[in-house]
Amino acid sequence: MIGEVLAVNVSEKRGEKKKTVEEINLRAGHGIEEDAHAGEWHRQVSLLSLSSFEKMRKLGADVIYGDFAENISVAGIDVFKLPLGTKMRVGEALLEVTQIGKTCHDMGCAIKKQVGTCVMPHEGIFTRVLESGRVKTGDTVEVLTGDDFI
């Protein structure tokens, strides 16, 4: 399964809106350099699919890449359908899916206030970095199967 990176997004502080940048550097066991959510835990890098953005736009949400606090926005793959433990090559980095969905900040969620719902609790995914590398807009996202590790 092959997809494409639409945008890469970071924030220097937790709770702050993510901004789209040209390129990010991912470090194994740490996450994205210069991102507030990096560290030695299971939610180092977050991803969200274009289909999730489109779903929210149909409900009237005025959203752009980074608005859901995702680090990597992707097209061509519905990342929320990937099982836990799935490995994927994103640009130069290797990621492993560790969590699907997260609790929104209830009515503190700007998107939920706008349209009454949010996709992050069911469609945002979290990963940990297994191999370091750079990721930029236009890079390939490749979901790896067990055969890719033989």
mmCIF file of N, CA and C in Angstrom, residues 3 37 47 49 51 57 87-88 96 105 117 123 129 138 141:
data_model
loop_
_atom_site.group_PDB
_atom_site.id
_atom_site.type_symbol
_atom_site.label_atom_id
_atom_site.label_comp_id
_atom_site.label_asym_id
_atom_site.label_seq_id
_atom_site.Cartn_x
_atom_site.Cartn_y
_atom_site.Cartn_z
ATOM 1 N N GLY A 3 1.165 5.570 -0.315
ATOM 2 C CA GLY A 3 0.521 6.871 -0.204
ATOM 3 C C GLY A 3 1.547 7.972 -0.348
ATOM 4 N N HIS A 37 5.781 17.178 21.227
ATOM 5 C CA HIS A 37 5.323 15.848 21.618
ATOM 6 C C HIS A 37 6.401 14.779 21.501
ATOM 7 N N LEU A 47 -0.356 10.873 12.671
ATOM 8 C CA LEU A 47 -0.705 10.948 11.253
ATOM 9 C C LEU A 47 -2.221 11.010 11.098
ATOM 10 N N SER A 49 -5.247 11.040 7.712
ATOM 11 C CA SER A 49 -5.464 10.866 6.274
ATOM 12 C C SER A 49 -6.292 11.986 5.656
ATOM 13 N N SER A 51 -8.711 11.576 3.693
ATOM 14 C CA SER A 51 -10.135 11.214 3.779
ATOM 15 C C SER A 51 -10.773 11.750 5.063
ATOM 16 N N ARG A 57 -14.652 18.393 6.310
ATOM 17 C CA ARG A 57 -15.025 19.517 5.433
ATOM 18 C C ARG A 57 -16.469 19.383 4.963
ATOM 19 N N LYS A 87 4.040 -1.493 10.397
ATOM 20 C CA LYS A 87 5.230 -0.676 10.150
ATOM 21 C C LYS A 87 5.073 0.012 8.803
ATOM 22 N N MET A 88 5.548 1.242 8.735
ATOM 23 C CA MET A 88 5.471 1.983 7.476
ATOM 24 C C MET A 88 6.717 2.827 7.291
ATOM 25 N N GLU A 96 6.167 2.731 13.499
ATOM 26 C CA GLU A 96 5.312 1.622 13.898
ATOM 27 C C GLU A 96 4.059 2.184 14.566
ATOM 28 N N HIS A 105 -10.310 17.084 23.530
ATOM 29 C CA HIS A 105 -10.434 17.921 24.723
ATOM 30 C C HIS A 105 -11.872 18.423 24.862
ATOM 31 N N THR A 117 -18.435 17.568 16.129
ATOM 32 C CA THR A 117 -17.725 16.289 16.170
ATOM 33 C C THR A 117 -16.282 16.483 15.715
ATOM 34 N N GLU A 123 -9.806 8.354 14.062
ATOM 35 C CA GLU A 123 -9.065 8.278 12.804
ATOM 36 C C GLU A 123 -7.636 8.800 12.852
ATOM 37 N N VAL A 129 9.040 6.050 16.372
ATOM 38 C CA VAL A 129 10.065 6.048 15.327
ATOM 39 C C VAL A 129 11.038 4.902 15.590
ATOM 40 N N GLY A 138 5.458 15.439 -0.251
ATOM 41 C CA GLY A 138 5.707 14.730 -1.501
ATOM 42 C C GLY A 138 6.386 13.383 -1.317
ATOM 43 N N VAL A 141 4.725 7.263 1.343
ATOM 44 C CA VAL A 141 4.346 6.533 2.551
ATOM 45 C C VAL A 141 4.077 5.106 2.089
#
